[in-house]
Tab-separated table of C-alpha atoms in Angstrom:
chain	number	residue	atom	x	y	z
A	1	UNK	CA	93.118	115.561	110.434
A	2	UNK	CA	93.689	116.174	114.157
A	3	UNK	CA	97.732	116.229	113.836
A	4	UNK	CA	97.369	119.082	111.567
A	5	UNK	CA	96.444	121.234	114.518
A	6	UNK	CA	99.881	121.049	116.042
A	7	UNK	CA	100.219	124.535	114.831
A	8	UNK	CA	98.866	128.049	113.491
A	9	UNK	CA	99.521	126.606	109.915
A	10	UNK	CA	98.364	123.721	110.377
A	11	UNK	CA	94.758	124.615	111.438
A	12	UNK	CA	94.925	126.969	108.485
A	13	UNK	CA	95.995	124.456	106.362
A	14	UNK	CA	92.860	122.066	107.964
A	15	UNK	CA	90.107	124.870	106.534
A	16	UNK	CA	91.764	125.372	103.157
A	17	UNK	CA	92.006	121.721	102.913
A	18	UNK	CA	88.815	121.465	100.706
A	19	UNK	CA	90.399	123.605	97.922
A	20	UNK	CA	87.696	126.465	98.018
A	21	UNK	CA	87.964	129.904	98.946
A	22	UNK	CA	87.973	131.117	102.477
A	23	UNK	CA	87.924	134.022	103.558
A	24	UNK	CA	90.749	136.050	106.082
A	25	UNK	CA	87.684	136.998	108.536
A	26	UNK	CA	86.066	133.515	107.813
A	27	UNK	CA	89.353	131.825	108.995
A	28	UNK	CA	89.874	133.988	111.967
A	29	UNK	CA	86.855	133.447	113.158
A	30	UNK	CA	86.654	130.095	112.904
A	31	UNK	CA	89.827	129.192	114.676
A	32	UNK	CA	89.463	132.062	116.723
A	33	UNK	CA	92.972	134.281	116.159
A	34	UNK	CA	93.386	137.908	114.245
A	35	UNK	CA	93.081	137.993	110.111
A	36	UNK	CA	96.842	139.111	110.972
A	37	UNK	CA	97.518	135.583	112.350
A	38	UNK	CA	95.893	133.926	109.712
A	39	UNK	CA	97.805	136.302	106.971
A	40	UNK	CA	101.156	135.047	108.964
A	41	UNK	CA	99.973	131.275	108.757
A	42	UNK	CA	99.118	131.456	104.998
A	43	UNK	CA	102.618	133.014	104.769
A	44	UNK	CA	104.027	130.339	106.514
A	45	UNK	CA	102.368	127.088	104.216
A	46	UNK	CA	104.109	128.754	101.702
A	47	UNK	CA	107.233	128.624	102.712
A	48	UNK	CA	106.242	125.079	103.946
A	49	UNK	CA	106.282	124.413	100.007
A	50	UNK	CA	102.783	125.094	99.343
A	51	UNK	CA	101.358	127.394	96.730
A	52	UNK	CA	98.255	129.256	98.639
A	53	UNK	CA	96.116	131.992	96.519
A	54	UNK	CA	94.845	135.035	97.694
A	55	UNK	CA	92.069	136.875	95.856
A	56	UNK	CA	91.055	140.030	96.362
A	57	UNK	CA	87.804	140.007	97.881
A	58	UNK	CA	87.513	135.876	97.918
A	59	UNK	CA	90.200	135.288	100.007
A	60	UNK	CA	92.438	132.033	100.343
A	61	UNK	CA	92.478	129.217	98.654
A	62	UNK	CA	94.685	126.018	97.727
A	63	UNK	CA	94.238	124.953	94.031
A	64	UNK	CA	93.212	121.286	94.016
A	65	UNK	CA	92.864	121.270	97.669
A	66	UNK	CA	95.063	118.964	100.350
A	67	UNK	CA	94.952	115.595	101.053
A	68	UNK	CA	96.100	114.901	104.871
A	69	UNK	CA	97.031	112.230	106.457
A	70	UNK	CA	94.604	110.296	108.411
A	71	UNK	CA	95.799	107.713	111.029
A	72	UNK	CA	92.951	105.179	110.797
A	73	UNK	CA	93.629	104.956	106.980
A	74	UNK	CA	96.905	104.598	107.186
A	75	UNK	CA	96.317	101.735	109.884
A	76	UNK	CA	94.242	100.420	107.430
A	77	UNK	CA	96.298	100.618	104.504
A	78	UNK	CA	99.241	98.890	106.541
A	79	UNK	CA	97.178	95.655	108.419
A	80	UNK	CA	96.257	95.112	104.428
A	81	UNK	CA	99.904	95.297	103.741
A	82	UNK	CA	100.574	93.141	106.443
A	83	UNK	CA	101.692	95.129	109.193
A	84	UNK	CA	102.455	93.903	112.323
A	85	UNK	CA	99.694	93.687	114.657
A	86	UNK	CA	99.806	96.175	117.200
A	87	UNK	CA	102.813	98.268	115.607
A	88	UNK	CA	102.193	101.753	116.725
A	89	UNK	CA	101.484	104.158	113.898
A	90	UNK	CA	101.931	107.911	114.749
A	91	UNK	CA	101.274	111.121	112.669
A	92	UNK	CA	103.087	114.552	112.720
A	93	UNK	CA	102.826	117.671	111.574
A	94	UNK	CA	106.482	119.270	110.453
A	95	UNK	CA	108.840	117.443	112.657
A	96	UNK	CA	112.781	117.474	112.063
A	97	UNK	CA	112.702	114.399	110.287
A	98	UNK	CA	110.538	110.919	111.100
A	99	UNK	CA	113.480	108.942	111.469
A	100	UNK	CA	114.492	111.429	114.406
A	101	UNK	CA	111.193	111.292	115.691
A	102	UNK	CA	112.032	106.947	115.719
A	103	UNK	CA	114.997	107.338	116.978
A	104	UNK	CA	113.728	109.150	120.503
A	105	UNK	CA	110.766	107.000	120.409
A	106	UNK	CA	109.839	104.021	122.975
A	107	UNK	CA	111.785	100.817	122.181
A	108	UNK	CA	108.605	98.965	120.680
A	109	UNK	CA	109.304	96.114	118.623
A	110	UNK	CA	107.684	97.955	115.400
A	111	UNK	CA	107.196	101.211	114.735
A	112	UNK	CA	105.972	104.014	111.976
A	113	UNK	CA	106.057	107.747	111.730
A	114	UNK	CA	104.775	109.778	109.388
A	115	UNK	CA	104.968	113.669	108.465
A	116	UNK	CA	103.397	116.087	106.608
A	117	UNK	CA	106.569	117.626	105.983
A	118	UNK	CA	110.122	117.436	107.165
A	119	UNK	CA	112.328	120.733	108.435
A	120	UNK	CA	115.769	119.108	108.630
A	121	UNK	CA	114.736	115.971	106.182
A	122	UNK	CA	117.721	113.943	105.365
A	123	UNK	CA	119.497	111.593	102.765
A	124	UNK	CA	122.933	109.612	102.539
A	125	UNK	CA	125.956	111.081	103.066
A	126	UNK	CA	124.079	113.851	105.570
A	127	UNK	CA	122.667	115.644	102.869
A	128	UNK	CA	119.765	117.510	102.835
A	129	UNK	CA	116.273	116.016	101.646
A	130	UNK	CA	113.695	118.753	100.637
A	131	UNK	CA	110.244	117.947	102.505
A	132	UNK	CA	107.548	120.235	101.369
A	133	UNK	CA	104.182	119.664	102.537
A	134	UNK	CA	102.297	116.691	100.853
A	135	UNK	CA	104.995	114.704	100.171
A	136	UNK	CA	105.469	111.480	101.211
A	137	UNK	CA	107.588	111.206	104.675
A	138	UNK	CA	107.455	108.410	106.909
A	139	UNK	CA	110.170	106.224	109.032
A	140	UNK	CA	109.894	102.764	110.208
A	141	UNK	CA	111.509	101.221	113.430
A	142	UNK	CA	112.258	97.477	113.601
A	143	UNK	CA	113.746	96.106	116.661
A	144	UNK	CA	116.025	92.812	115.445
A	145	UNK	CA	116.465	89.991	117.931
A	146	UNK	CA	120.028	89.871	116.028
A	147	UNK	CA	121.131	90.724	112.233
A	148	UNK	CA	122.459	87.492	110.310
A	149	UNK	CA	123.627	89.896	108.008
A	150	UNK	CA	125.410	93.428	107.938
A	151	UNK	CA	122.560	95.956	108.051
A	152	UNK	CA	123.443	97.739	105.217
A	153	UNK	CA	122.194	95.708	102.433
A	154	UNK	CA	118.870	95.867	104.416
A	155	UNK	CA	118.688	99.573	101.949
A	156	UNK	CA	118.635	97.332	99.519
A	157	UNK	CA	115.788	95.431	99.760
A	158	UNK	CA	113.731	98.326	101.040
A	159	UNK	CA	113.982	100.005	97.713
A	160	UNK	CA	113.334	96.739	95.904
A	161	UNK	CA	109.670	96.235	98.232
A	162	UNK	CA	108.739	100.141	97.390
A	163	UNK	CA	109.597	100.423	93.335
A	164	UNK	CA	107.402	97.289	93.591
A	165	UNK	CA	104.984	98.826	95.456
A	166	UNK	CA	105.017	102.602	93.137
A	167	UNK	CA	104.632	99.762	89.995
A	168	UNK	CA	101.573	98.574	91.288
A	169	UNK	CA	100.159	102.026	90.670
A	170	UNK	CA	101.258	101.752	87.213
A	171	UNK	CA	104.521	104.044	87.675
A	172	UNK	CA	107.516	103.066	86.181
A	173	UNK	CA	109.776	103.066	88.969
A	174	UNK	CA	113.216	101.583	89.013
A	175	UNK	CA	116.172	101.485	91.905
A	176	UNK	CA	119.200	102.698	91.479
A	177	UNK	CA	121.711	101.214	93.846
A	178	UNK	CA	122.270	101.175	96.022
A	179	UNK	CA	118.520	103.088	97.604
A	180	UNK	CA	117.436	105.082	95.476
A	181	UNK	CA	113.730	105.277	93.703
A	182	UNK	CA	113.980	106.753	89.811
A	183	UNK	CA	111.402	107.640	87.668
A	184	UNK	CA	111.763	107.884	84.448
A	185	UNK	CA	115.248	108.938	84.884
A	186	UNK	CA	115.191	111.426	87.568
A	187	UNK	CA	115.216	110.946	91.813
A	188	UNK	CA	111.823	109.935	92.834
A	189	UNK	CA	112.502	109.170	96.422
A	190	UNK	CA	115.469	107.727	98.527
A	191	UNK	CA	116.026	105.578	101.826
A	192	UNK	CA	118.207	106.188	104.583
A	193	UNK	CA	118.700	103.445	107.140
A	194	UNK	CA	120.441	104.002	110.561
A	195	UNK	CA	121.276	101.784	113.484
A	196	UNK	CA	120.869	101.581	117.600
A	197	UNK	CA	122.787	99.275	119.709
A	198	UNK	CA	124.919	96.018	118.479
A	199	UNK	CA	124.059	93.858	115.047
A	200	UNK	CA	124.752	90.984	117.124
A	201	UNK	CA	122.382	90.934	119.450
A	202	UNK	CA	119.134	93.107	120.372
A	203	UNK	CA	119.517	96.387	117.867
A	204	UNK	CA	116.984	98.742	116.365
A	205	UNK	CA	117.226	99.704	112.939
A	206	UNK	CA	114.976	102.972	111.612
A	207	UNK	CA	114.594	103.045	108.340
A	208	UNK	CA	113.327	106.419	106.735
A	209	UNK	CA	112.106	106.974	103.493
A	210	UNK	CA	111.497	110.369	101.091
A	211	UNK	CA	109.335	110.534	98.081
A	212	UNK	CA	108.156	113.496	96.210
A	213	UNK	CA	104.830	113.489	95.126
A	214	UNK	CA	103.312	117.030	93.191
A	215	UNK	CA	106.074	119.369	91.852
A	216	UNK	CA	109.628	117.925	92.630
A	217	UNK	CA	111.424	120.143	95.415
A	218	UNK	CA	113.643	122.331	94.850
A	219	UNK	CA	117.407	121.465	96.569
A	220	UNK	CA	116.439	117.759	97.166
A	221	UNK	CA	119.055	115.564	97.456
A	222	UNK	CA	119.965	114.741	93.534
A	223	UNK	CA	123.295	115.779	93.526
A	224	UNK	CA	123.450	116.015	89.688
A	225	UNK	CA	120.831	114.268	88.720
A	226	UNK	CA	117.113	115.769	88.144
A	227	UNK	CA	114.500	115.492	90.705
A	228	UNK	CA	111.210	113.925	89.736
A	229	UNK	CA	107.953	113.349	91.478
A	230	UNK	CA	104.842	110.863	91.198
A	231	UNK	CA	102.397	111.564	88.868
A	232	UNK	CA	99.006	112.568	90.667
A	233	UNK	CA	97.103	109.672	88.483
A	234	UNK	CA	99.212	107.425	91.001
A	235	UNK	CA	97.933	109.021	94.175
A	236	UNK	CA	95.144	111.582	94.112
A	237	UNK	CA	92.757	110.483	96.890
A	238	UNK	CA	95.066	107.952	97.823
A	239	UNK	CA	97.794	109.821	99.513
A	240	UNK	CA	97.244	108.108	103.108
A	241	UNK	CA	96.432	104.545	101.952
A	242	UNK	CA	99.819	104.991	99.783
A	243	UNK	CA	101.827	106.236	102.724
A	244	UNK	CA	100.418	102.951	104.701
A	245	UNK	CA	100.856	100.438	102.218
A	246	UNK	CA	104.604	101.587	102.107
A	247	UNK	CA	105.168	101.262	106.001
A	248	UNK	CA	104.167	98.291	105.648
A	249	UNK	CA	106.189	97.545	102.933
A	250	UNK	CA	109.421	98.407	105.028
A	251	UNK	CA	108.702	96.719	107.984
A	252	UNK	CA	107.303	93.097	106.166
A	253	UNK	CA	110.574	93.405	104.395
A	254	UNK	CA	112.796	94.364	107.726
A	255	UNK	CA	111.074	90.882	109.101
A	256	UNK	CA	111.729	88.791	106.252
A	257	UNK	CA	115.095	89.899	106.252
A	258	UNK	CA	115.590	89.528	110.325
A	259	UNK	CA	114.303	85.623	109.712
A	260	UNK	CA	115.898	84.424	105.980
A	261	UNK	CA	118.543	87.083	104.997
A	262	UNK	CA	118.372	89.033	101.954
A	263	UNK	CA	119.175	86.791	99.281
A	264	UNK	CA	115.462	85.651	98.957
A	265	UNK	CA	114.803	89.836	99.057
A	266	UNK	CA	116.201	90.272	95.737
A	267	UNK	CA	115.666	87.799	93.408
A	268	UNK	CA	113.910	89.976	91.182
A	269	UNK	CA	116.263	92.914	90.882
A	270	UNK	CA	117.129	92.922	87.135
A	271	UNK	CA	113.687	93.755	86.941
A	272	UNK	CA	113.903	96.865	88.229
A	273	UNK	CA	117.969	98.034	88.004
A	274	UNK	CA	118.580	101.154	86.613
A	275	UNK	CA	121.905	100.889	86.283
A	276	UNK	CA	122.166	97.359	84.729
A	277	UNK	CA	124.639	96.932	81.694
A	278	UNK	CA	125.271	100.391	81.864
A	279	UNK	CA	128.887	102.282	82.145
A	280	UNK	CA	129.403	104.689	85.789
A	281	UNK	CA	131.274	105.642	87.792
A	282	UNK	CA	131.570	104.735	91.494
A	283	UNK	CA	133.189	106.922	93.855
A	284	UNK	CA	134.422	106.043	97.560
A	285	UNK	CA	136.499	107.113	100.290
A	286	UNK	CA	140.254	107.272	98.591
A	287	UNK	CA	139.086	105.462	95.319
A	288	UNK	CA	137.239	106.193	91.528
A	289	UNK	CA	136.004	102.728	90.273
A	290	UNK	CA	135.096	102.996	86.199
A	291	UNK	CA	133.359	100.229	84.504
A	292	UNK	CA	130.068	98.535	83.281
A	293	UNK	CA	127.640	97.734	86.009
A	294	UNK	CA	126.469	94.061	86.485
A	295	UNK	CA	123.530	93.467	88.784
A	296	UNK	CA	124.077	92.726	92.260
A	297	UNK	CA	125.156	89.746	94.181
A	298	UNK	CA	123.389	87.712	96.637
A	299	UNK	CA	125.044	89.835	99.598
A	300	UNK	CA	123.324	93.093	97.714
A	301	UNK	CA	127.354	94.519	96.647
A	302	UNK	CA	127.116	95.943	93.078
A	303	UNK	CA	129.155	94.394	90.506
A	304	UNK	CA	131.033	96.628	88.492
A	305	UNK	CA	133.249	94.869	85.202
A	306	UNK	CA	136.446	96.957	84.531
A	307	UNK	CA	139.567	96.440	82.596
A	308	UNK	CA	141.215	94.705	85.588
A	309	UNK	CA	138.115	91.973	85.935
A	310	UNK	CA	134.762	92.183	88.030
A	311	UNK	CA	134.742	93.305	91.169
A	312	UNK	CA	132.057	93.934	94.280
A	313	UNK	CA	131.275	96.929	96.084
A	314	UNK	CA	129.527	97.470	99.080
A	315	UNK	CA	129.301	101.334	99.857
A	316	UNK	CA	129.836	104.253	97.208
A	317	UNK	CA	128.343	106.750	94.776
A	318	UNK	CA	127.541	105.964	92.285
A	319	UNK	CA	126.914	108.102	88.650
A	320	UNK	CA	126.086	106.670	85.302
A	321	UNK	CA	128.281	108.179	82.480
A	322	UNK	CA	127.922	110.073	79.739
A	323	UNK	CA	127.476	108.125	76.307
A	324	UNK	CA	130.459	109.054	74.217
């Protein structure tokens, strides 16, 4: 729990983490600030997404209690996983985002970050990704000798490794291409991949991922679809091992597509396509593409069947349509 003490709120957030009632004078005393700072730090979880009581006479408490993130579990959770040995694994409190945190990190050849919460959390297209505290927030960096592929597909097959990963806990997860996690219709989570230096040669690719867990956020990045969140069943208890198990998840996959491609990656995708056989729409820079999607190919490009034939995408937005 020592990352929680980055800040005010977080060392509040530490003593309320039991779910019982504490005290304003209890609090203060303990971390050794006024009941006025405490008031201001309780004021401040909230807005940090979570849903503090105060009683009258009791003082706080958080219903159901917290579940931080511990860094031996989660180094733990990803050597099971099979994480690379020695990979550094670091814990925040509310940074920016992780994958900004990886991006200004040391050039390591493996790395993971993971948050409580995000302030500036983001998705594709630079939109904003809600990232209340006790979510699920974490960014891995992989440094490639060279890509034999375009990176982008790499998305791909990082979605593919986590709805696999979600299923084991008996969640019905499914990925929408071309990166994002659904549950039971709605946006469970989403990955965001971004690049340093040349795909030919030595490069560093960070690879952040977003999943709600508890109440879905409000203004997540869903554009018109609903938001949805893992069901506690899945998690409870679990939260850190979960968070570790999907590190490792992203980084076994950004080896195995480093060394064979991503063909291999993907072989089981109709299992798990949410938008197979269906009709959507795709939208991309100067174009509107309308037809019935058909899997992917080997090169991860969605295959969408139209009046004028089949044809393969690579980048775009996609929306399923409305059943006439």
């Amino acid at each position: 729990m020592q990352h929680l003490e980055a800040s005010s709120a977080g060392r509040v957030l530490q003593r309320l983490c039991d779910g019982e009632y504490h005290s304003g004078e209890e609090l203060g005393a303990g971390l050794g600030v006024t009941r006025a700072a405490v008031c201001r730090a309780v004021q401040r979880l909230r807005e940090y997404g979570l849903a503090v009581e105060a009683c009258s006479g009791r003082g706080y408490r958080l219903p159901g209690g917290y579940e931080p993130l511990h860094l031996a579990g989660l180094e733990a959770a990803w050597r099971q996983a099979g994480g690379e040995a020695g990979a550094q694994l670091r814990t925040l409190f509310r940074p920016a985002s992780t994958s900004d945190e990886a991006l200004r990190g040391p050039p390591e050849p493996t790395a993971a970050y993971f948050a409580e919460a995000q302030s500036g959390g983001r998705g594709r297209f630079a939109r904003a990704w809600a990232s209340p505290l006790g979510g699920l927030y974490l960014s891995v960096a992989y440094r490639f000798a060279r890509l034999i592929e375009p990176p982008a597909p790499l998305a791909v097959a990082v979605a593919l490794a986590l709805a696999r990963t979600l299923r084991e806990l008996d969640a019905p997860v499914s990925v929408k291409w071309p990166n994002d996690l659904l549950l039971e219709g709605g946006k469970l989570g989403g990955i965001l991949t971004e690049l340093r230096g040349e795909p030919q040669g030595p490069c560093r690719v960070v690879i952040g991922v977003g999943v709600n867990l508890a109440a879905p956020p409000g203004g997540a990045e869903v554009g018109d679809q609903r938001a949805a969140a893992l069901p506690g069943a899945c998690y409870r208890g679990r939260r850190t091992a979960l968070a570790g198990r999907m590190a490792a998840a992203v980084a076994v996959t950004a080896r195995a597509f480093e060394a064979e491609g991503l063909a291999g990656l993907i072989e089981d995708w109709p299992r798990y396509d949410a938008l197979g056989g269906r009709q959507v729409t795709l939208s991309a820079p100067g174009r509107v593409l309308v037809g019935r999607a058909c899997g992917i190919d080997p090169q991860g490009r969605l295959i969408i069947e139209h009046s004028g034939g089949r044809e393969r995408v690579s980048s775009g937005e996609v929306q399923v349509r409305a059943q006439p």
